[in-house]
Coordinates of C-alpha atoms and ligand atoms in Angstrom, one line a residue:
M53 CA 92.5 91.1 122.0
N54 CA 90.2 92.6 124.4
S55 CA 88.1 90.4 122.8
F56 CA 85.0 89.7 124.6
R57 CA 84.0 93.2 125.0
E58 CA 84.7 94.1 121.9
I59 CA 83.3 91.3 119.9
R60 CA 80.0 91.3 122.0
R61 CA 79.8 95.5 121.0
F62 CA 80.0 94.2 117.4
A63 CA 77.9 91.1 117.9
L64 CA 75.0 93.8 119.5
L65 CA 75.4 95.7 116.0
A66 CA 75.2 92.7 114.2
S67 CA 72.6 90.5 116.1
V68 CA 70.7 88.6 113.6
A69 CA 66.9 88.8 112.8
L70 CA 64.8 85.8 111.8
P71 CA 64.4 85.1 109.1
M72 CA 68.0 85.2 108.2
A73 CA 69.9 87.3 105.9
V74 CA 70.7 85.5 102.7
T75 CA 74.4 85.3 102.5
A76 CA 75.2 82.6 100.0
T77 CA 78.3 80.7 101.5
G78 CA 78.0 78.2 98.4
I79 CA 77.2 75.4 101.2
S80 CA 75.1 72.5 99.6
A81 CA 73.4 69.6 100.8
Q82 CA 74.4 67.0 98.8
E83 CA 74.2 66.7 95.3
K84 CA 70.4 69.2 95.7
P85 CA 70.9 72.7 94.2
K86 CA 72.3 75.5 96.4
G87 CA 70.3 78.4 97.4
H88 CA 68.6 80.0 100.5
G89 CA 67.9 77.1 102.2
D90 CA 71.6 75.5 101.9
T91 CA 73.6 78.2 103.4
P92 CA 74.0 78.0 107.1
A93 CA 72.3 80.9 108.1
S94 CA 69.4 80.6 106.0
A95 CA 69.0 77.1 106.4
Y96 CA 67.8 77.9 109.6
Q97 CA 64.5 78.2 108.0
P98 CA 63.3 74.8 106.9
S99 CA 64.1 73.8 103.3
M100 CA 61.7 71.0 102.1
T101 CA 64.2 70.0 99.5
T102 CA 62.9 66.2 99.6
L103 CA 59.1 67.8 99.0
G104 CA 60.5 69.9 96.1
Q105 CA 61.7 66.6 94.3
I106 CA 58.1 65.6 93.9
N107 CA 56.7 65.8 90.4
V108 CA 53.0 67.5 90.6
E109 CA 50.4 68.4 88.4
I110 CA 49.2 71.6 87.8
P111 CA 45.7 71.9 90.1
G112 CA 42.4 72.3 88.3
R113 CA 42.6 75.7 86.4
K114 CA 40.4 78.3 87.2
P115 CA 39.4 81.4 84.7
G116 CA 42.4 84.1 85.0
D117 CA 44.9 81.8 85.8
P118 CA 48.1 83.1 84.8
V119 CA 49.8 81.1 81.9
I120 CA 52.0 78.7 83.0
T121 CA 53.3 75.1 81.4
P122 CA 53.9 72.1 83.2
S123 CA 57.9 72.3 83.2
E124 CA 57.3 76.0 84.7
F125 CA 55.4 74.5 87.1
Q126 CA 57.5 72.0 88.5
S127 CA 60.5 74.1 88.3
A128 CA 58.4 77.1 90.6
N129 CA 57.2 74.1 92.7
K130 CA 60.6 73.1 93.6
M131 CA 61.9 76.7 94.4
Y132 CA 58.8 77.3 96.4
F133 CA 59.5 73.8 98.8
E134 CA 63.2 74.7 98.7
R135 CA 63.6 78.5 99.6
C136 CA 59.3 79.4 100.8
A137 CA 57.8 76.5 102.0
G138 CA 59.7 76.5 105.5
C139 CA 57.8 80.0 106.4
H140 CA 54.8 79.9 104.4
G141 CA 54.2 76.5 104.9
V142 CA 53.2 73.2 102.9
L143 CA 50.1 74.5 101.7
R144 CA 50.8 78.0 101.7
K145 CA 48.1 78.7 104.6
G146 CA 51.0 80.4 106.5
A147 CA 53.6 79.5 109.5
T148 CA 56.3 82.3 110.5
G149 CA 55.4 83.7 106.9
K150 CA 52.0 85.0 105.7
P151 CA 49.5 82.9 104.3
L152 CA 50.1 82.7 100.5
T153 CA 46.5 81.3 99.5
T154 CA 45.2 82.4 96.6
D155 CA 42.1 84.4 98.0
I156 CA 44.9 86.8 99.2
T157 CA 47.8 86.2 96.1
R158 CA 44.8 87.4 93.7
E159 CA 43.7 90.3 95.8
N160 CA 47.2 91.5 95.5
G161 CA 47.9 91.0 91.8
Y162 CA 51.1 89.7 90.1
E163 CA 52.7 93.2 90.4
Y164 CA 52.5 93.5 94.5
L165 CA 53.9 89.7 94.4
H166 CA 56.7 90.6 91.6
D167 CA 57.7 93.4 94.0
F168 CA 57.5 91.6 97.2
I169 CA 59.6 88.8 96.2
K170 CA 62.1 91.2 94.5
Y171 CA 62.6 93.8 97.4
G172 CA 61.3 91.7 100.1
S173 CA 60.1 93.1 103.5
P174 CA 61.3 94.9 106.8
G175 CA 58.8 92.0 108.7
G176 CA 61.6 89.4 107.5
M177 CA 60.7 88.0 103.9
P178 CA 64.2 88.1 102.1
N179 CA 64.9 90.2 99.3
W180 CA 65.1 87.5 96.8
G181 CA 65.4 89.4 93.9
T182 CA 68.2 92.6 94.9
S183 CA 70.3 90.1 97.0
G184 CA 70.7 88.4 93.6
E185 CA 69.3 85.3 94.7
L186 CA 66.9 84.8 92.2
N187 CA 66.9 86.4 88.2
E188 CA 64.2 88.0 86.7
D189 CA 62.8 85.3 85.1
Q190 CA 62.6 83.3 88.3
I191 CA 60.8 86.4 90.1
D192 CA 58.3 86.4 87.2
L193 CA 57.8 82.6 87.8
M194 CA 57.1 83.3 90.9
A195 CA 54.9 85.2 91.1
R196 CA 52.9 83.7 88.5
Y197 CA 53.3 80.2 90.1
L198 CA 51.6 81.8 93.8
L199 CA 48.4 83.0 91.6
I200 CA 47.3 79.6 91.2
E201 CA 46.1 77.1 93.6
P202 CA 48.9 75.2 95.5
P203 CA 49.3 71.4 94.9
A204 CA 48.9 69.0 97.8
P205 CA 52.0 66.5 98.2
P206 CA 51.2 63.0 98.6
E207 CA 50.4 61.6 101.8
F208 CA 52.8 59.2 103.5
G209 CA 50.8 56.4 105.2
M210 CA 51.5 52.3 106.5
P211 CA 51.6 51.2 102.9
Q212 CA 54.3 53.6 101.9
M213 CA 56.1 53.1 105.2
L214 CA 55.8 49.5 104.5
E215 CA 57.4 49.9 101.2
T216 CA 60.3 51.4 102.3
W217 CA 60.9 49.7 105.4
K218 CA 63.6 47.0 105.3
V219 CA 65.3 44.4 108.1
L220 CA 68.8 43.9 106.6
V221 CA 69.9 41.8 109.6
K222 CA 66.8 40.1 111.3
P223 CA 67.0 40.5 115.2
E224 CA 67.9 36.4 115.3
D225 CA 70.6 37.0 113.2
R226 CA 72.2 39.8 115.2
P227 CA 74.9 39.4 117.7
T228 CA 73.7 37.9 121.5
K229 CA 76.4 39.8 122.8
K230 CA 79.0 42.6 121.9
M231 CA 81.3 41.2 118.9
N232 CA 83.9 44.5 119.1
D233 CA 86.1 46.4 121.5
I234 CA 84.7 50.0 120.8
D235 CA 84.0 51.5 124.4
I236 CA 80.3 52.0 123.3
D237 CA 79.6 54.4 125.6
N238 CA 82.3 57.1 125.0
L239 CA 81.5 56.7 121.3
F240 CA 80.5 59.9 119.4
S241 CA 78.1 59.5 116.4
V242 CA 78.9 62.9 114.3
T243 CA 76.6 64.1 111.5
L244 CA 78.2 64.6 108.2
R245 CA 75.2 66.9 106.9
D246 CA 76.2 67.1 103.2
A247 CA 77.3 64.0 103.2
G248 CA 74.3 62.1 103.9
Q249 CA 76.4 60.2 106.4
I250 CA 77.6 60.0 109.9
A251 CA 81.0 59.1 111.4
L252 CA 81.3 56.7 114.3
I253 CA 84.6 58.3 116.4
D254 CA 86.4 56.6 119.3
G255 CA 86.0 59.5 122.1
K256 CA 89.1 58.6 123.6
S257 CA 91.9 57.6 120.4
Y258 CA 89.6 60.2 118.2
E259 CA 89.8 57.5 115.4
I260 CA 87.1 57.5 113.2
H261 CA 85.6 53.5 113.6
S262 CA 83.4 54.0 110.6
I263 CA 81.4 55.8 108.3
I264 CA 77.7 55.0 107.6
E265 CA 75.4 55.8 105.3
T266 CA 72.3 57.7 106.2
G267 CA 69.7 60.1 104.8
Y268 CA 69.8 63.2 102.7
A269 CA 71.1 66.1 104.6
V270 CA 71.0 63.8 108.2
H271 CA 70.0 66.0 110.8
I272 CA 69.9 63.9 114.3
S273 CA 70.9 60.7 116.4
R274 CA 69.4 59.3 118.9
I275 CA 70.4 55.9 120.9
S276 CA 68.6 53.3 122.6
A277 CA 68.3 53.0 126.4
S278 CA 70.6 50.4 126.5
G279 CA 72.9 51.8 124.1
R280 CA 72.8 49.3 121.6
Y281 CA 71.1 50.5 118.9
L282 CA 71.6 54.1 117.2
F283 CA 68.9 55.6 115.2
V284 CA 69.9 58.3 112.7
I285 CA 67.4 60.3 110.9
G286 CA 67.9 62.4 107.4
R287 CA 65.6 65.3 106.7
D288 CA 64.1 63.1 103.5
A289 CA 62.5 61.2 107.3
L290 CA 64.8 57.9 106.4
I291 CA 65.8 56.2 109.5
N292 CA 69.1 54.0 110.0
M293 CA 68.9 51.6 112.9
I294 CA 72.7 50.6 113.7
D295 CA 73.4 47.9 115.6
L296 CA 76.5 48.8 117.6
W297 CA 77.1 45.5 118.7
M298 CA 78.1 44.2 115.5
E299 CA 81.8 43.4 114.5
E300 CA 81.5 46.3 112.5
P301 CA 78.6 48.8 113.6
A302 CA 76.0 48.6 110.5
T303 CA 72.6 49.3 109.4
V304 CA 70.3 46.6 110.6
A305 CA 66.6 48.4 109.6
Q306 CA 65.6 51.1 108.2
I307 CA 62.1 53.0 107.1
K308 CA 61.3 56.3 105.3
V309 CA 58.4 57.6 107.9
G310 CA 57.3 60.5 105.5
A311 CA 58.9 63.4 102.7
E312 CA 60.6 65.5 105.4
A313 CA 61.3 65.0 109.2
R314 CA 63.6 65.9 111.7
S315 CA 62.9 64.0 114.7
V316 CA 64.0 60.4 115.9
E317 CA 63.5 59.1 119.9
T318 CA 63.6 55.9 121.8
S319 CA 61.3 54.5 124.8
K320 CA 63.6 54.8 127.8
M321 CA 61.4 54.0 130.7
K322 CA 62.3 51.3 133.2
G323 CA 60.6 48.1 131.7
W324 CA 60.3 49.4 128.0
E325 CA 64.1 49.8 127.4
D326 CA 64.8 49.5 123.4
K327 CA 60.7 48.0 122.9
Y328 CA 59.8 51.1 120.8
A329 CA 61.2 54.0 118.5
I330 CA 59.1 57.3 117.5
A331 CA 59.4 59.7 114.4
G332 CA 58.0 63.0 114.1
S333 CA 57.9 64.5 110.5
Y334 CA 57.2 67.9 108.8
W335 CA 55.4 66.5 106.1
P336 CA 52.8 64.8 106.1
P337 CA 52.3 66.4 109.8
Q338 CA 52.2 62.8 111.5
Y339 CA 54.4 60.6 114.2
V340 CA 54.6 57.3 114.1
I341 CA 55.5 54.5 116.9
M342 CA 57.7 51.6 115.7
D343 CA 59.3 48.2 116.8
G344 CA 62.5 49.0 118.8
D345 CA 64.2 45.6 117.2
T346 CA 63.2 46.2 113.7
L347 CA 61.1 49.6 112.9
E348 CA 58.5 47.9 112.1
P349 CA 56.0 51.0 111.6
K350 CA 53.1 50.0 114.2
K351 CA 50.8 52.9 114.4
V352 CA 50.8 56.2 112.6
V353 CA 49.0 59.3 114.0
S354 CA 48.3 62.7 112.4
T355 CA 49.2 65.8 114.0
R356 CA 46.8 68.0 112.2
G357 CA 43.9 70.0 114.3
M358 CA 43.0 72.7 116.2
I359 CA 45.4 75.8 117.3
Y360 CA 45.8 75.5 120.9
D361 CA 44.4 79.2 121.8
T362 CA 42.8 80.3 118.7
Q363 CA 41.0 76.9 118.3
E364 CA 41.1 77.0 114.6
Y365 CA 42.1 74.5 112.4
H366 CA 45.7 74.2 111.0
P367 CA 46.3 71.5 108.1
E368 CA 49.9 71.0 108.8
P369 CA 51.2 71.6 112.3
R370 CA 55.1 69.9 112.1
V371 CA 56.2 67.5 114.7
A372 CA 58.8 69.3 116.2
A373 CA 61.4 67.8 119.2
I374 CA 60.2 64.3 120.6
I375 CA 61.7 63.1 124.0
A376 CA 61.2 59.9 125.8
S377 CA 60.0 60.0 129.8
H378 CA 61.9 58.6 132.1
Y379 CA 59.0 58.8 134.5
R380 CA 56.2 57.3 132.4
P381 CA 56.0 55.1 129.5
E382 CA 55.6 58.1 127.1
F383 CA 56.9 60.0 124.6
I384 CA 56.7 63.9 124.8
V385 CA 56.0 65.2 121.3
N386 CA 56.1 68.9 120.6
V387 CA 53.7 69.8 117.6
K388 CA 54.9 73.1 116.6
E389 CA 52.2 75.2 114.6
T390 CA 48.8 74.1 117.1
G391 CA 51.4 74.7 120.0
K392 CA 50.3 71.8 121.5
I393 CA 53.0 69.0 123.8
L394 CA 51.5 65.5 123.3
L395 CA 52.2 63.4 126.1
V396 CA 52.0 59.5 123.9
D397 CA 51.3 56.8 126.0
Y398 CA 53.3 53.9 124.5
S399 CA 52.1 51.2 127.1
D400 CA 48.9 50.2 124.9
I401 CA 49.3 51.3 121.6
K402 CA 46.3 49.7 120.6
N403 CA 44.6 51.7 122.8
L404 CA 46.7 54.8 122.2
K405 CA 46.3 57.2 125.2
V406 CA 47.4 60.9 124.3
T407 CA 47.5 63.5 126.7
E408 CA 47.0 66.9 124.8
I409 CA 48.7 70.0 126.6
E410 CA 47.9 73.5 125.6
A411 CA 51.5 75.0 125.5
E412 CA 52.7 77.7 123.1
R413 CA 53.9 77.9 119.8
F414 CA 55.9 77.5 117.5
L415 CA 57.2 74.6 119.7
H416 CA 60.7 73.4 118.5
D417 CA 63.6 71.9 120.6
G418 CA 64.1 71.4 124.4
G419 CA 65.1 69.3 127.1
L420 CA 65.3 67.8 130.5
D421 CA 65.9 69.6 133.8
S422 CA 68.7 67.6 135.8
S423 CA 66.4 65.8 138.0
K424 CA 65.1 64.5 134.3
R425 CA 61.7 65.2 135.6
Y426 CA 60.9 68.7 133.5
F427 CA 60.9 68.9 130.0
L428 CA 61.5 72.5 128.9
T429 CA 61.3 73.5 125.6
A430 CA 61.5 76.5 123.4
A431 CA 58.1 78.4 121.8
N432 CA 59.8 80.4 119.7
A433 CA 57.4 82.5 118.3
R434 CA 56.5 83.9 121.8
G435 CA 59.8 84.2 123.6
K436 CA 58.8 81.5 125.9
I437 CA 60.0 78.4 127.5
A438 CA 57.0 75.6 128.2
V439 CA 57.9 73.9 131.2
I440 CA 56.1 70.1 131.2
D441 CA 55.9 67.6 134.5
T442 CA 56.5 64.4 132.7
K443 CA 55.9 62.8 136.0
E444 CA 52.2 64.6 136.7
G445 CA 51.8 65.0 132.8
A446 CA 51.2 68.6 133.1
L447 CA 52.1 72.2 132.3
T448 CA 54.0 73.4 135.2
A449 CA 54.9 77.2 133.4
L450 CA 55.2 79.3 130.9
V451 CA 58.4 81.4 130.9
E452 CA 59.4 84.5 129.4
S453 CA 62.9 84.0 128.4
E454 CA 63.3 87.7 127.7
G455 CA 65.4 87.2 124.4
E456 CA 64.6 87.2 120.7
T457 CA 63.5 83.3 119.4
P458 CA 65.0 81.1 122.3
H459 CA 66.8 78.1 120.9
P460 CA 68.4 75.8 123.7
G461 CA 69.0 72.7 121.6
R462 CA 68.7 70.4 124.7
G463 CA 69.6 73.3 126.6
A464 CA 72.4 72.9 129.5
N465 CA 72.0 72.1 133.3
L466 CA 73.9 74.1 136.0
N467 CA 74.1 74.3 139.8
H468 CA 74.2 77.7 139.9
P469 CA 76.1 79.2 143.2
V470 CA 72.8 81.1 144.0
Y471 CA 69.9 79.8 142.6
G472 CA 70.6 76.2 143.1
P473 CA 69.9 73.9 139.8
V474 CA 68.7 76.0 136.9
W475 CA 68.5 74.9 132.8
A476 CA 69.9 77.5 130.2
T477 CA 68.9 78.4 127.0
S478 CA 70.4 80.8 124.2
H479 CA 68.9 83.2 121.7
L480 CA 68.8 83.2 117.7
G481 CA 67.9 86.8 117.5
D482 CA 70.3 88.4 120.2
E483 CA 73.0 87.7 122.4
T484 CA 71.3 86.7 126.0
V485 CA 71.0 83.6 128.0
A486 CA 68.3 82.6 129.9
L487 CA 68.8 80.9 133.3
I488 CA 65.8 79.3 134.7
G489 CA 65.2 77.9 138.1
T490 CA 64.5 74.3 138.0
D491 CA 64.1 72.9 141.6
P492 CA 60.7 73.5 143.2
E493 CA 61.8 71.7 146.2
G494 CA 65.0 72.8 147.1
H495 CA 64.5 76.5 145.7
P496 CA 61.0 77.3 145.5
D497 CA 61.4 80.8 144.8
N498 CA 62.9 80.3 141.9
A499 CA 61.5 77.5 139.8
W500 CA 60.0 78.5 136.4
K501 CA 61.4 81.8 136.6
M502 CA 64.3 83.3 134.5
V503 CA 66.8 84.0 137.3
Q504 CA 69.6 85.6 135.6
Q505 CA 70.2 86.9 132.2
L506 CA 74.0 86.3 130.5
F507 CA 75.3 88.5 127.4
A508 CA 77.3 86.1 125.4
L509 CA 78.9 86.3 121.8
G510 CA 76.3 87.7 119.8
G511 CA 72.4 86.8 117.8
G512 CA 72.9 83.5 115.8
S513 CA 73.3 81.3 118.8
L514 CA 72.0 77.6 118.3
F515 CA 73.3 75.4 121.2
V516 CA 74.6 76.0 125.0
K517 CA 76.0 73.0 127.0
S518 CA 77.5 72.1 130.1
H519 CA 78.0 68.3 132.1
P520 CA 77.4 67.3 135.7
T521 CA 80.7 67.3 136.2
S522 CA 81.8 70.9 134.7
N523 CA 82.2 74.1 135.8
H524 CA 81.5 75.9 132.6
L525 CA 78.8 77.1 130.4
Y526 CA 79.7 76.9 126.4
V527 CA 77.7 79.2 124.4
D528 CA 77.9 78.8 120.6
A529 CA 76.8 81.6 117.7
P530 CA 77.2 79.8 114.4
L531 CA 74.6 82.0 112.8
N532 CA 75.9 85.1 113.5
P533 CA 76.8 87.2 110.4
D534 CA 80.4 88.3 111.4
A535 CA 83.3 85.6 110.8
E536 CA 85.0 85.9 113.8
I537 CA 82.1 85.8 115.9
S538 CA 80.7 82.2 114.3
A539 CA 84.1 80.9 114.7
S540 CA 84.1 81.6 118.5
V541 CA 82.3 80.0 121.5
A542 CA 82.0 81.8 124.9
V543 CA 82.6 80.2 128.2
F544 CA 81.1 81.1 131.4
K545 CA 82.5 80.0 134.8
V546 CA 79.5 78.5 137.0
D547 CA 81.0 79.5 140.1
E548 CA 81.3 83.1 139.1
L549 CA 77.7 83.2 138.1
D550 CA 77.1 85.3 141.2
Q551 CA 79.0 88.1 139.7
E552 CA 77.0 91.1 138.8
E553 CA 77.9 91.1 134.8
P554 CA 79.2 87.1 135.0
E555 CA 82.3 87.8 132.0
Y556 CA 82.9 85.2 129.6
K557 CA 86.1 83.6 128.1
V558 CA 86.3 83.4 124.2
L559 CA 87.7 80.5 122.6
P560 CA 88.8 80.8 119.2
I561 CA 87.8 77.2 118.1
V562 CA 88.4 78.0 113.9
E563 CA 91.7 79.3 114.9
W564 CA 92.7 76.7 116.6
A565 CA 91.3 74.4 114.1
G566 CA 93.7 75.7 111.5
I567 CA 91.6 76.2 108.8
A568 CA 92.2 79.4 106.8
E569 CA 89.7 78.4 103.6
G570 CA 85.9 79.4 103.6
Q571 CA 83.8 80.7 107.0
P572 CA 83.4 77.7 108.9
R573 CA 80.9 78.0 111.8
V574 CA 81.7 76.4 115.2
V575 CA 78.3 74.7 116.3
Q576 CA 77.1 72.3 118.7
G577 CA 79.3 71.5 121.7
E578 CA 79.0 67.8 123.2
F579 CA 81.0 66.2 126.3
N580 CA 82.8 63.1 126.2
K581 CA 81.3 60.4 128.4
E582 CA 83.5 61.6 131.6
G583 CA 82.6 65.1 131.3
N584 CA 86.4 66.3 131.0
E585 CA 86.6 67.2 127.3
I586 CA 84.0 68.9 125.0
W587 CA 84.0 68.9 121.1
F588 CA 83.2 71.4 118.6
S589 CA 82.5 71.2 114.8
V590 CA 84.0 73.3 113.0
W591 CA 81.4 73.2 110.0
N592 CA 82.5 74.5 106.5
G593 CA 81.5 73.9 103.1
R594 CA 80.9 70.9 101.5
D595 CA 84.1 70.9 99.5
L596 CA 86.4 72.4 102.1
E597 CA 88.3 71.2 105.2
S598 CA 86.5 70.9 108.3
A599 CA 87.1 69.7 111.7
L600 CA 86.2 68.6 115.5
V601 CA 88.2 70.6 117.9
V602 CA 88.3 68.9 121.4
V603 CA 88.7 71.2 124.1
D604 CA 90.2 70.4 128.1
D605 CA 87.0 71.2 130.1
K606 CA 89.3 71.8 133.2
T607 CA 91.7 74.2 131.5
L608 CA 89.7 75.9 128.5
E609 CA 92.7 74.9 126.5
L610 CA 92.7 72.8 123.2
K611 CA 93.2 69.0 123.4
H612 CA 93.3 67.6 120.2
V613 CA 92.1 68.1 116.6
I614 CA 90.4 65.9 113.9
K615 CA 90.7 66.1 110.6
D616 CA 90.0 64.1 108.2
P617 CA 89.1 64.3 104.4
R618 CA 85.8 61.9 105.3
L619 CA 84.8 64.6 107.7
V620 CA 82.6 66.7 105.5
T621 CA 80.2 69.3 106.9
P622 CA 80.3 67.8 110.5
T623 CA 77.9 69.5 112.6
G624 CA 75.6 67.7 115.3
K625 CA 77.7 65.1 117.5
F626 CA 76.2 62.6 119.7
N627 CA 77.9 60.9 123.0
V628 CA 76.1 57.6 123.2
F629 CA 76.4 57.8 127.2
N630 CA 75.5 61.3 127.4
T631 CA 72.4 60.9 124.8
R632 CA 70.8 57.9 126.1
Q633 CA 71.0 59.4 129.8
D634 CA 70.2 63.0 128.7
V635 CA 73.2 64.5 130.3
Y636 CA 73.7 68.2 129.4
Ligands
DHE14 FE1 67.9 70.9 113.7 C1 67.7 69.5 116.6 C2 64.9 71.2 113.5 C3 68.4 73.5 111.2 C4 71.8 70.9 113.7 N1 66.6 70.4 115.0 C5 66.7 69.8 116.5 C6 65.0 69.5 116.4 C7 64.3 69.9 115.5 C8 65.1 70.5 114.5 C9 62.8 69.9 115.4 C10 64.8 68.9 117.6 C11 64.8 67.2 117.4 C12 64.7 66.4 119.0 O1 65.0 66.6 119.9 O2 63.8 65.6 118.6 N2 66.8 72.0 112.4 C13 65.4 71.9 112.6 C14 64.9 72.8 111.3 O3 63.3 72.8 111.3 C15 66.2 73.6 111.0 C16 65.6 75.1 111.9 C17 66.0 74.0 109.3 C18 65.6 72.6 108.6 O4 65.4 72.8 107.2 O5 65.8 72.1 108.9 C19 67.1 72.8 111.5 N3 69.6 71.8 112.6 C20 69.2 73.0 111.6 C21 70.6 73.3 110.9 O6 71.0 73.9 110.2 C22 71.8 72.2 111.9 C23 72.8 73.8 113.1 C24 73.0 71.7 111.4 C25 72.1 70.4 110.7 O7 72.7 69.2 111.1 O8 71.6 70.4 110.1 C26 70.9 71.6 113.0 N4 69.4 70.3 115.2 C27 70.6 70.1 114.6 C28 70.9 69.3 116.1 C29 70.3 69.3 116.6 C30 69.0 69.6 116.1 C31 72.7 69.0 116.2 C32 70.3 68.4 118.3 C33 71.1 69.0 119.2 C34 71.0 68.3 120.2 O9 71.8 68.5 121.3 O10 69.9 67.4 120.7

């Protein structure tokens, strides 16, 4: 096929707008109900499924409140958390979606709410009714529910954390040296999202070493600085700490740090390796610093506070990406809705010092540049990349990424033939890839500017990837509505980026996987330790066949397909060496 030109033209027409259109592919998360928040595209708006499970009472009734029974209120609440809270906020004060507090909803009235839910809006509200996602009774229920005061879900402080904390194997009962012949540095921890498990897969033989039970709709893995402990977090805020030195790697400690969470990280500063772990939650809005050997919670800190620019109070600013500094004993914590980046100094947690940097909103994901000194992170509501100097502890720049909704993952570092070291991000809302100069000393004219814009497959991209030894930049598009695009990956040659409009090659990953059933999406490339092959997940429906596809980075040819009935909904992959060393 005249592949990429055609695909690109189509992709431009089909590029995704946020929130994603509802295209129910029926991918469910574990045993939880299917719906808006569980399809790959729409799952990109947070689905607070765990919060929806909590039993709530109808808050103090006011004259004029609509009639609603306790069981109706409970099911409306569940529906709200699964489908609406990600945009409109847990307390309905608004986030990417509009506020839905009762002063506003009562003013607008039942009919207005009913029609809004049914037909949606050009501003991004999905058409829940006309798309068939909600039936008439459900729309009526949601319209009544929104006229009543929102219930506040319970807090989750130290006593609740301690209740869930378990040390399954005490540090003194753990091996003092590695007891297996696993090449730990070339091991991949693979998220099996809807199974609530991870698979540990050998980077050379492609054998699955073990499958380990984790939290609900498991999200990411991070590794301790020594490479011994693997930390995995589920959306239900359950953290599993896995000891890779044991004869059979297994969970040695566990804790639940909230009701909804997305991020976990470990201390990496020299002298502080493996000392602490940190996790951030969406609900309650807070982070917790834990002991790096046992996960014992040491310090819980709320992120509630003022929005950086308007200086208005925000009751539920979620914690998004967290990264460990290599220059200071600090965790770098993105607080989404207030637009603040916190540098949390863990050298003395009794007298905790936190540097609060005004950045931009809504802070989401990001990673380090190739020198590991600068943290580049997406402020996705404002189309900007905030750059933090982790050595000086200050904001260096806010760079326009000139695309719609930057989504870098941790980004990709390249050595550009003209501009020197650059960091790349793709975008959710269009096909552009922004390259930002990251070398203020060697290339001062290019530093902290978007030096080049590339055009990849289409909107709906989530992750870019490269490796210091690779001449390639890989760009996925898993949320693109077109099946051919979401099944493929675009690859640019780094040494050809000096051309006027660099062209890319399309890798038909799903075709290579040989999966015909379902509409699998190709997501998140991850290199092996040597950097000579890159793995992609072929993410299919829970009951359908999925796979991992291994590509030879030199030849861009298929090297291997990993298939196994245990590989249920594989998404993120974390190579131990690359993750602990921040190589991407
Ligand atoms: Fe993620 C990273 C939040 C949906 C796969 N995701 C992150 C990070 C955040 C985040 C804050 C950065 C963590 C860090 O670095 O500390 N993700 C969210 C959401 O709020 C969102 C949009 C919706 C939700 O309800 O959770 C969401 N994420 C998804 C998915 O649907 C993905 C594609 C598949 C899945 O497994 O759930 C997904 N997110 C990932 C992956 C990373 C990630 C693979 C880590 C990338 C990396 O290279 O580090």
